[in-house]
PDB file of C-alpha atoms in Angstrom:
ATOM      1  CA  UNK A   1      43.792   3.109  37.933  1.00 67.00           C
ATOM      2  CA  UNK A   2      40.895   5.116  37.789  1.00 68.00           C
ATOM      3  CA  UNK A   3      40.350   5.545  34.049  1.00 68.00           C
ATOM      4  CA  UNK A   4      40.551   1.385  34.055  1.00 66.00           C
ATOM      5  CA  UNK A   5      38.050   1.117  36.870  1.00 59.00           C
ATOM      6  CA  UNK A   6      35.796   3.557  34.898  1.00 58.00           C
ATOM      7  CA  UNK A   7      36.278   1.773  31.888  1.00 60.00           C
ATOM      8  CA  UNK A   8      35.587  -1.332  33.131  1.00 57.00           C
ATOM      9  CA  UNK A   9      32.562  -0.057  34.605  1.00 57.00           C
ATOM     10  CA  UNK A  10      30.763   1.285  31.404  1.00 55.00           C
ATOM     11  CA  UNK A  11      31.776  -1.945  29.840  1.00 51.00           C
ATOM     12  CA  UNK A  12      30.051  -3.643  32.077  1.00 47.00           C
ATOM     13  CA  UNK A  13      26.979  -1.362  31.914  1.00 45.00           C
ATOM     14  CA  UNK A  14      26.844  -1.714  27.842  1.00 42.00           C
ATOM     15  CA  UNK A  15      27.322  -5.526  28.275  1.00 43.00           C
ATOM     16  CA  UNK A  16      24.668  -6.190  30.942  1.00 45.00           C
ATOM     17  CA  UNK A  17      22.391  -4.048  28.175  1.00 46.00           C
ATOM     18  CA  UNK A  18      23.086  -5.673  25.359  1.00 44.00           C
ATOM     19  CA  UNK A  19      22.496  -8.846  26.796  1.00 50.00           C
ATOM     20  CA  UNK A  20      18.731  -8.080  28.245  1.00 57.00           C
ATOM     21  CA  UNK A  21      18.068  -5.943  24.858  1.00 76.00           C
ATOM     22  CA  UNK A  22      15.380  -8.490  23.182  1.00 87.00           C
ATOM     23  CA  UNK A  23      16.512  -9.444  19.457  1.00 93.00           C
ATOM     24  CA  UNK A  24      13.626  -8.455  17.450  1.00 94.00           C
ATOM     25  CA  UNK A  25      15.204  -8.902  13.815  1.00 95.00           C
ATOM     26  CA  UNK A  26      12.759 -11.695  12.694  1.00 95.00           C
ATOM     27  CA  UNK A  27       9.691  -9.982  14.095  1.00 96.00           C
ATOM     28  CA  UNK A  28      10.389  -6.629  11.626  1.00 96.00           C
ATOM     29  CA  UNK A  29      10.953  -9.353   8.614  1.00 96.00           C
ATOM     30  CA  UNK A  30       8.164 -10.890   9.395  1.00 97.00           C
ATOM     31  CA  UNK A  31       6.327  -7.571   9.756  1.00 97.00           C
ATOM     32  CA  UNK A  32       7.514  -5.562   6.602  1.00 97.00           C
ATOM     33  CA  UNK A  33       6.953  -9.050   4.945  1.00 97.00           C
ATOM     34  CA  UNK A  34       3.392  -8.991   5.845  1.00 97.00           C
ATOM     35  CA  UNK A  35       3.126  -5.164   4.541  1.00 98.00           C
ATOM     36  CA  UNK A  36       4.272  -6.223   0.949  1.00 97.00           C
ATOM     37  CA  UNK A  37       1.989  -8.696   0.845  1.00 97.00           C
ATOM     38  CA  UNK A  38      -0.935  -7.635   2.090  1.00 98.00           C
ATOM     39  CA  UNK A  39      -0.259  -3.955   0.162  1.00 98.00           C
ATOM     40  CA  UNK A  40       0.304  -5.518  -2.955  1.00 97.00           C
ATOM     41  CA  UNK A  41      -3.113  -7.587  -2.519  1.00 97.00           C
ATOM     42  CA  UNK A  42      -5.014  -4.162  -1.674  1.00 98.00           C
ATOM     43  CA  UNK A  43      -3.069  -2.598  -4.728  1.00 97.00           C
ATOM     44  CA  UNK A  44      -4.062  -4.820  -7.053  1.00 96.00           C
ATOM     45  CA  UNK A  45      -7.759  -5.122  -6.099  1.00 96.00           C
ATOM     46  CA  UNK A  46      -7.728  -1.555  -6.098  1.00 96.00           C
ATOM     47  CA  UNK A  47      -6.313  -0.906  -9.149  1.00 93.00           C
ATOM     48  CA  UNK A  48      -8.468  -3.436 -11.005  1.00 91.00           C
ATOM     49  CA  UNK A  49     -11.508  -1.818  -9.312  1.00 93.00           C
ATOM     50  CA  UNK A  50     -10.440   1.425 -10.752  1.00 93.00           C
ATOM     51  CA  UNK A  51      -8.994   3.051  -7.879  1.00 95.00           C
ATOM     52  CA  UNK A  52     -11.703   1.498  -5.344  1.00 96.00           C
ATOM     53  CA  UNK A  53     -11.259  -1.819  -3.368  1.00 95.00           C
ATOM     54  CA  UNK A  54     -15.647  -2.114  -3.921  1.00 94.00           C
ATOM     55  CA  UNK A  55     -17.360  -1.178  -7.139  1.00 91.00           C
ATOM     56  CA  UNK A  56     -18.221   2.358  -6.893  1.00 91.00           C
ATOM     57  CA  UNK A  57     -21.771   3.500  -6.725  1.00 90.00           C
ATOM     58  CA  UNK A  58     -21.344   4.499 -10.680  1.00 92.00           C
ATOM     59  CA  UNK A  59     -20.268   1.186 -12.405  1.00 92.00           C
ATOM     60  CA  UNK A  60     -21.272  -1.613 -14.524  1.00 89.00           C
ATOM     61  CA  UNK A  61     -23.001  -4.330 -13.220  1.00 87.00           C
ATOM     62  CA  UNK A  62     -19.708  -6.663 -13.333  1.00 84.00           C
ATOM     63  CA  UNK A  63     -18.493  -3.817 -11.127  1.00 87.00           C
ATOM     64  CA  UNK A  64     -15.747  -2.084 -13.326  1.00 89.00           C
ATOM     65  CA  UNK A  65     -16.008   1.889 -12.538  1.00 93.00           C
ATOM     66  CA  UNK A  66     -17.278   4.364 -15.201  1.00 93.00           C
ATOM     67  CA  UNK A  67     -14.445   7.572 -15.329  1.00 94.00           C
ATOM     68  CA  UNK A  68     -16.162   8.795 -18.718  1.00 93.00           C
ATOM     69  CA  UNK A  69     -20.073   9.322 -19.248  1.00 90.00           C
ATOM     70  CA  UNK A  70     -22.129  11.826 -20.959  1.00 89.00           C
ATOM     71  CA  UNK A  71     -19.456  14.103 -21.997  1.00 91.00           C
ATOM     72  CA  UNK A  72     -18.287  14.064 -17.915  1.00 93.00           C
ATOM     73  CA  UNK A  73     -15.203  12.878 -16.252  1.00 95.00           C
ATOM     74  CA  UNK A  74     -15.498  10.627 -13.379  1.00 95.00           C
ATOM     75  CA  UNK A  75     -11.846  10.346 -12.753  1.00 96.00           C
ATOM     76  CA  UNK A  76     -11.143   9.353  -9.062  1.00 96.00           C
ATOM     77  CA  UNK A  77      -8.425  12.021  -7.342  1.00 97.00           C
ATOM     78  CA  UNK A  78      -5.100  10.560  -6.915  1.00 97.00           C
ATOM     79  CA  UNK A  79      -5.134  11.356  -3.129  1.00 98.00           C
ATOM     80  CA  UNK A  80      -8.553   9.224  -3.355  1.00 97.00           C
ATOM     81  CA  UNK A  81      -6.940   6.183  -4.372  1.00 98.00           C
ATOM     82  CA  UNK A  82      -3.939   6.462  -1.775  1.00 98.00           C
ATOM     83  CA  UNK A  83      -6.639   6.778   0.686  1.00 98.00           C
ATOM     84  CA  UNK A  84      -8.742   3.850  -0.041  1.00 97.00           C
ATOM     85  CA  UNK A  85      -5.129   1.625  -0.436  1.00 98.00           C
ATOM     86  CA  UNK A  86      -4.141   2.929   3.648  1.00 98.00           C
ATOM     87  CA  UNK A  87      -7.897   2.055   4.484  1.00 98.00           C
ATOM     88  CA  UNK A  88      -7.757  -1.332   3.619  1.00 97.00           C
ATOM     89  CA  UNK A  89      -4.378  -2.099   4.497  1.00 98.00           C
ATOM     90  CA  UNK A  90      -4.778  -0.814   7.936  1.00 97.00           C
ATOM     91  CA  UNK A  91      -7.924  -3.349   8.178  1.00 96.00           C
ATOM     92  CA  UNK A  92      -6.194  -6.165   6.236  1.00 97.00           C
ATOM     93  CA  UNK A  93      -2.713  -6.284   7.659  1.00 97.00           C
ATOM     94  CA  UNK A  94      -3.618  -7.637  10.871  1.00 94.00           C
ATOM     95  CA  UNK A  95      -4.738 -11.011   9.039  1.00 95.00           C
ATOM     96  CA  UNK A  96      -1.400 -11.782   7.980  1.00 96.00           C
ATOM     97  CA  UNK A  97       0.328 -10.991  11.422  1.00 96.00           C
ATOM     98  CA  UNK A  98      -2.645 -13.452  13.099  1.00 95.00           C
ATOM     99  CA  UNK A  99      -1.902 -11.727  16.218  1.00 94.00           C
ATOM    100  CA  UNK A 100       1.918 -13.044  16.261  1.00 95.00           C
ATOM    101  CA  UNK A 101       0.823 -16.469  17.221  1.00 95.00           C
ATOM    102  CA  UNK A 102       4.149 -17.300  15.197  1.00 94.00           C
ATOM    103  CA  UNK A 103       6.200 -16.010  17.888  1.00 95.00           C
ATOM    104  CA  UNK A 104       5.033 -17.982  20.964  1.00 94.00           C
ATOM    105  CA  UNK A 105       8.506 -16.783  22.916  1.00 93.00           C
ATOM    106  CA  UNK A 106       7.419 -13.705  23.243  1.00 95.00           C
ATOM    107  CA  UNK A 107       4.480 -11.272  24.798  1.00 95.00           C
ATOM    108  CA  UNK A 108       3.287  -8.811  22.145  1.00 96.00           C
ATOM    109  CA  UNK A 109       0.687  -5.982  22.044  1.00 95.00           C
ATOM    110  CA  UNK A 110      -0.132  -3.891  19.303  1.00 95.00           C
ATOM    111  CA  UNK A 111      -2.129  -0.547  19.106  1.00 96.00           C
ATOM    112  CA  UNK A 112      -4.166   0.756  15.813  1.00 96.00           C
ATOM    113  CA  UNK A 113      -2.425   0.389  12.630  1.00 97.00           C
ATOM    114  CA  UNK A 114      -2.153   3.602  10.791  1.00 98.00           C
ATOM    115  CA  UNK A 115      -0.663   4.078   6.929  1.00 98.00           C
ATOM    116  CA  UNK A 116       0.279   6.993   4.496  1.00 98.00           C
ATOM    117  CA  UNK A 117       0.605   5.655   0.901  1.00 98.00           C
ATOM    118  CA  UNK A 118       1.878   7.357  -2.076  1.00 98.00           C
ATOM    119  CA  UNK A 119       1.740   6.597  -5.493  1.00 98.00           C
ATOM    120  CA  UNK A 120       4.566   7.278  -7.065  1.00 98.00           C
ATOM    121  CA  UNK A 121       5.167   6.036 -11.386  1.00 97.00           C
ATOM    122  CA  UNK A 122       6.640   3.243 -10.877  1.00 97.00           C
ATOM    123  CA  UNK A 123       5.567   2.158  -7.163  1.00 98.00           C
ATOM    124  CA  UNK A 124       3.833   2.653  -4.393  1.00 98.00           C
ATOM    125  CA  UNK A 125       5.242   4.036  -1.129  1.00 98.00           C
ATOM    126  CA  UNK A 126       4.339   2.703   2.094  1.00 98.00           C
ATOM    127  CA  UNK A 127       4.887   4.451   5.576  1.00 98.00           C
ATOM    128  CA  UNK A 128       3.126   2.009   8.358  1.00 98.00           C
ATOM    129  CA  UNK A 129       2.535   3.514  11.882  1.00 98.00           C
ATOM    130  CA  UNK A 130       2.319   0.192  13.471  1.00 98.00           C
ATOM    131  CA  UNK A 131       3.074  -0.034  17.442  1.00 97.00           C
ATOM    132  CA  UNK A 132       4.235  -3.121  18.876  1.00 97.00           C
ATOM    133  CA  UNK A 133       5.101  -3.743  22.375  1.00 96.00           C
ATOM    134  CA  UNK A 134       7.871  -6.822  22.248  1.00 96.00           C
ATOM    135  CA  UNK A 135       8.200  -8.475  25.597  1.00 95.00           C
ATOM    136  CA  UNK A 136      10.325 -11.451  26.714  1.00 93.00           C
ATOM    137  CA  UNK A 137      10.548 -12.242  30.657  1.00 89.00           C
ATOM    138  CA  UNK A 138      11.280  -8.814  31.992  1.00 89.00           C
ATOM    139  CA  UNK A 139      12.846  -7.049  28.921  1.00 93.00           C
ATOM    140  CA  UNK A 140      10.501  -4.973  26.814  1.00 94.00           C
ATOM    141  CA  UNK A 141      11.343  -3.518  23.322  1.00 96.00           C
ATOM    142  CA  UNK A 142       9.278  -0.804  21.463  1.00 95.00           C
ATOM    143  CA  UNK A 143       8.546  -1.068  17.488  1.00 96.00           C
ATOM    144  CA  UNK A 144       5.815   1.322  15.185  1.00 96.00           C
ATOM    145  CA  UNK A 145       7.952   2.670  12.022  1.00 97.00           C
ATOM    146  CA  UNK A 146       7.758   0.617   8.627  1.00 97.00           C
ATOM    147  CA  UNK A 147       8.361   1.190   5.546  1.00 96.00           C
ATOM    148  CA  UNK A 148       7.458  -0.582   2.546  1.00 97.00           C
ATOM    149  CA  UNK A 149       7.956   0.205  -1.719  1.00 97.00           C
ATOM    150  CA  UNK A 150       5.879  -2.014  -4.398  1.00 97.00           C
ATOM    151  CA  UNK A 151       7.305  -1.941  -7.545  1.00 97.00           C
ATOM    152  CA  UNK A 152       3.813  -1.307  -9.791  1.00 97.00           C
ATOM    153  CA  UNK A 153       3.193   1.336 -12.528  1.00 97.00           C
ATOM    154  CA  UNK A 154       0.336   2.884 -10.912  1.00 97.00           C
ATOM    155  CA  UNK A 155       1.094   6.661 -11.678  1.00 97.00           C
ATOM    156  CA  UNK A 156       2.478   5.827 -14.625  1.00 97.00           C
ATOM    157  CA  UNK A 157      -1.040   4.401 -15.636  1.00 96.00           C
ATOM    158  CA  UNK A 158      -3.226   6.599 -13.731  1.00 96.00           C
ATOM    159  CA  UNK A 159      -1.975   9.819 -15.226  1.00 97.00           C
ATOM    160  CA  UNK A 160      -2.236   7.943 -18.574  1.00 96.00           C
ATOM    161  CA  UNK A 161      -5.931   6.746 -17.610  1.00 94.00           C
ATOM    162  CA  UNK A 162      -6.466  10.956 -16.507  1.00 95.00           C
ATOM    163  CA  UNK A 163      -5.130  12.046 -19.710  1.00 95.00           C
ATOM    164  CA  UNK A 164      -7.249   9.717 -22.099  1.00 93.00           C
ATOM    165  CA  UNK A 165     -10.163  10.757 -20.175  1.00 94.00           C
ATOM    166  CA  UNK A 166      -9.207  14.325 -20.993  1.00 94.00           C
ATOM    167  CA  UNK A 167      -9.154  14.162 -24.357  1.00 92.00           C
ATOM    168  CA  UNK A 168     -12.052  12.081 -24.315  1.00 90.00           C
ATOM    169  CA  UNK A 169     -13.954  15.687 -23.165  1.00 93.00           C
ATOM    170  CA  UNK A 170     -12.970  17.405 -26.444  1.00 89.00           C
ATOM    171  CA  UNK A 171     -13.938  14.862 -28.700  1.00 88.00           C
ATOM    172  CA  UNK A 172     -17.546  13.727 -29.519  1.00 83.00           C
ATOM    173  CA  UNK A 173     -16.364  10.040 -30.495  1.00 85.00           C
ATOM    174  CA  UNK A 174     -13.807   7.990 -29.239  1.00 85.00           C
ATOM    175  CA  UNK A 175     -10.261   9.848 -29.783  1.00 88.00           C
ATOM    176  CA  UNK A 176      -8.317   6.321 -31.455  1.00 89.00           C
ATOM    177  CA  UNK A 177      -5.324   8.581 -32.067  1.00 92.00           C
ATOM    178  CA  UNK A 178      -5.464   9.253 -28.534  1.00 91.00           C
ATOM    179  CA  UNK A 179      -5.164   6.209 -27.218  1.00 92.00           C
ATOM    180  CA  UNK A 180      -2.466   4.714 -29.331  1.00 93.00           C
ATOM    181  CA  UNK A 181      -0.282   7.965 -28.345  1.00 95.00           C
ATOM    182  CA  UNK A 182      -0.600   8.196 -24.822  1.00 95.00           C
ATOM    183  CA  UNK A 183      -0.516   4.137 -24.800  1.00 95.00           C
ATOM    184  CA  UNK A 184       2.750   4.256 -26.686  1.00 96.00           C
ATOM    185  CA  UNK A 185       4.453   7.196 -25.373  1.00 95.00           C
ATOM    186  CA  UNK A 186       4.090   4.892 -21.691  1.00 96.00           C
ATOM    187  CA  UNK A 187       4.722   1.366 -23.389  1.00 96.00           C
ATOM    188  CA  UNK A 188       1.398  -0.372 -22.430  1.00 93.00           C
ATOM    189  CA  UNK A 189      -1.583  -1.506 -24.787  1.00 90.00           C
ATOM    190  CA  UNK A 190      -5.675  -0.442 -24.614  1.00 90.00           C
ATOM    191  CA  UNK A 191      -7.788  -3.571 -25.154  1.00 91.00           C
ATOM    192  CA  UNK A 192     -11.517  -2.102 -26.564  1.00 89.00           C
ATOM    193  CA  UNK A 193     -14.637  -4.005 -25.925  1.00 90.00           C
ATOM    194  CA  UNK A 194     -18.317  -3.396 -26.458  1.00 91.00           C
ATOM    195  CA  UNK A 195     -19.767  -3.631 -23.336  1.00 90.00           C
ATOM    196  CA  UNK A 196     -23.972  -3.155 -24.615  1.00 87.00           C
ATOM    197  CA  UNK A 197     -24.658  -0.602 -26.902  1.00 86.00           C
ATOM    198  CA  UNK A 198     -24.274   2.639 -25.304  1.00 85.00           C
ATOM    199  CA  UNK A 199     -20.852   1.688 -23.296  1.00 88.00           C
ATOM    200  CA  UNK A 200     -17.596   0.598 -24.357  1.00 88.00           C
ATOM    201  CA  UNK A 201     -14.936  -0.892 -22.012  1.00 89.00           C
ATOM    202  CA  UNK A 202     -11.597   0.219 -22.397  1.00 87.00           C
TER     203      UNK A 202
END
């Protein structure tokens, strides 16, 4: 009789908590789908701007950045680039959440966003430090872990970008060969444009 009665008593404990415990499900979909998207708008502006979301003080005047001048490479670090990605994405995400006005049921704070990225070859890695305070009547539930992958070559074409620029050092004019190996050995293609007479855009 007493094993029942204790029984019956946790059960009644784990019911009466799983019924106040606020279902949260579409607010981390909703979340980790605003991560993708924003990330993979930061990504590609970044990438394009040659690892910077702004032209960098030493670019052309269309703004595309300058990693090889005057026998000098200007090659950002890698670390660089992840930085400038969690910048922006820690100042950017909060436009696609609009403050949760999508979720009108419920009472939600938030505290400072904060993000590690890694690039990786074939994507980027996301790790989003992003508190939330769910609450609903008088239940409250905690969220601030996400984690996010976009499936982009950057590494792969960063160390390729690195490694043209280092043979670019031992040769006086532009290595051809150089480009056409690394460029094949990765399976993408160099486009080559005169950009005025002293620079040339790869």
């Amino acid at each position: 009789g007493i094993i029942i009665a204790v029984g019956l008593f946790i059960f009644l404990f784990v019911l009466k908590d799983y019924k106040n415990k606020i279902n949260t499900d579409n607010i981390k979909t909703f979340v980790k789908n605003c991560i993708e998207q924003t990330s993979s708008e930061v990504i590609y502006k970044v990438g394009k701007g040659g690892g910077y979301y702004f032209p960098a003080n030493f670019s052309t005047d269309s703004g595309i950045t300058y990693y090889y001048s005057n026998g000098q490479s200007y090659v950002p670090a890698k670390i660089d680039i992840e930085k400038e990605i969690s910048f922006y994405l820690e100042r950017k995400l909060f436009l696609c959440t609009k403050n949760f006005k999508d979720f009108p049921d419920f009472n939600i704070s938030q505290e400072d966003i904060k993000v590690s990225t890694k690039i990786k070859d074939d994507f980027v890695e996301f790790n989003v430090l992003y508190p939330l305070s769910i609450s609903k009547g008088e239940n409250t539930e905690l969220l601030k872990n996400f984690k996010a992958e976009i499936p982009v070559r950057f590494g792969v074409l960063y160390d390729s970008a690195e490694s043209i620029i280092n043979e670019q050092l031992s040769h006086e004019s532009i290595c051809l060969t150089c480009l056409l190996n690394i460029s094949t050995k990765n399976d993408f293609y160099v486009d080559m444009i005169d950009y005025d007479n002293q620079t040339v855009i790869f």
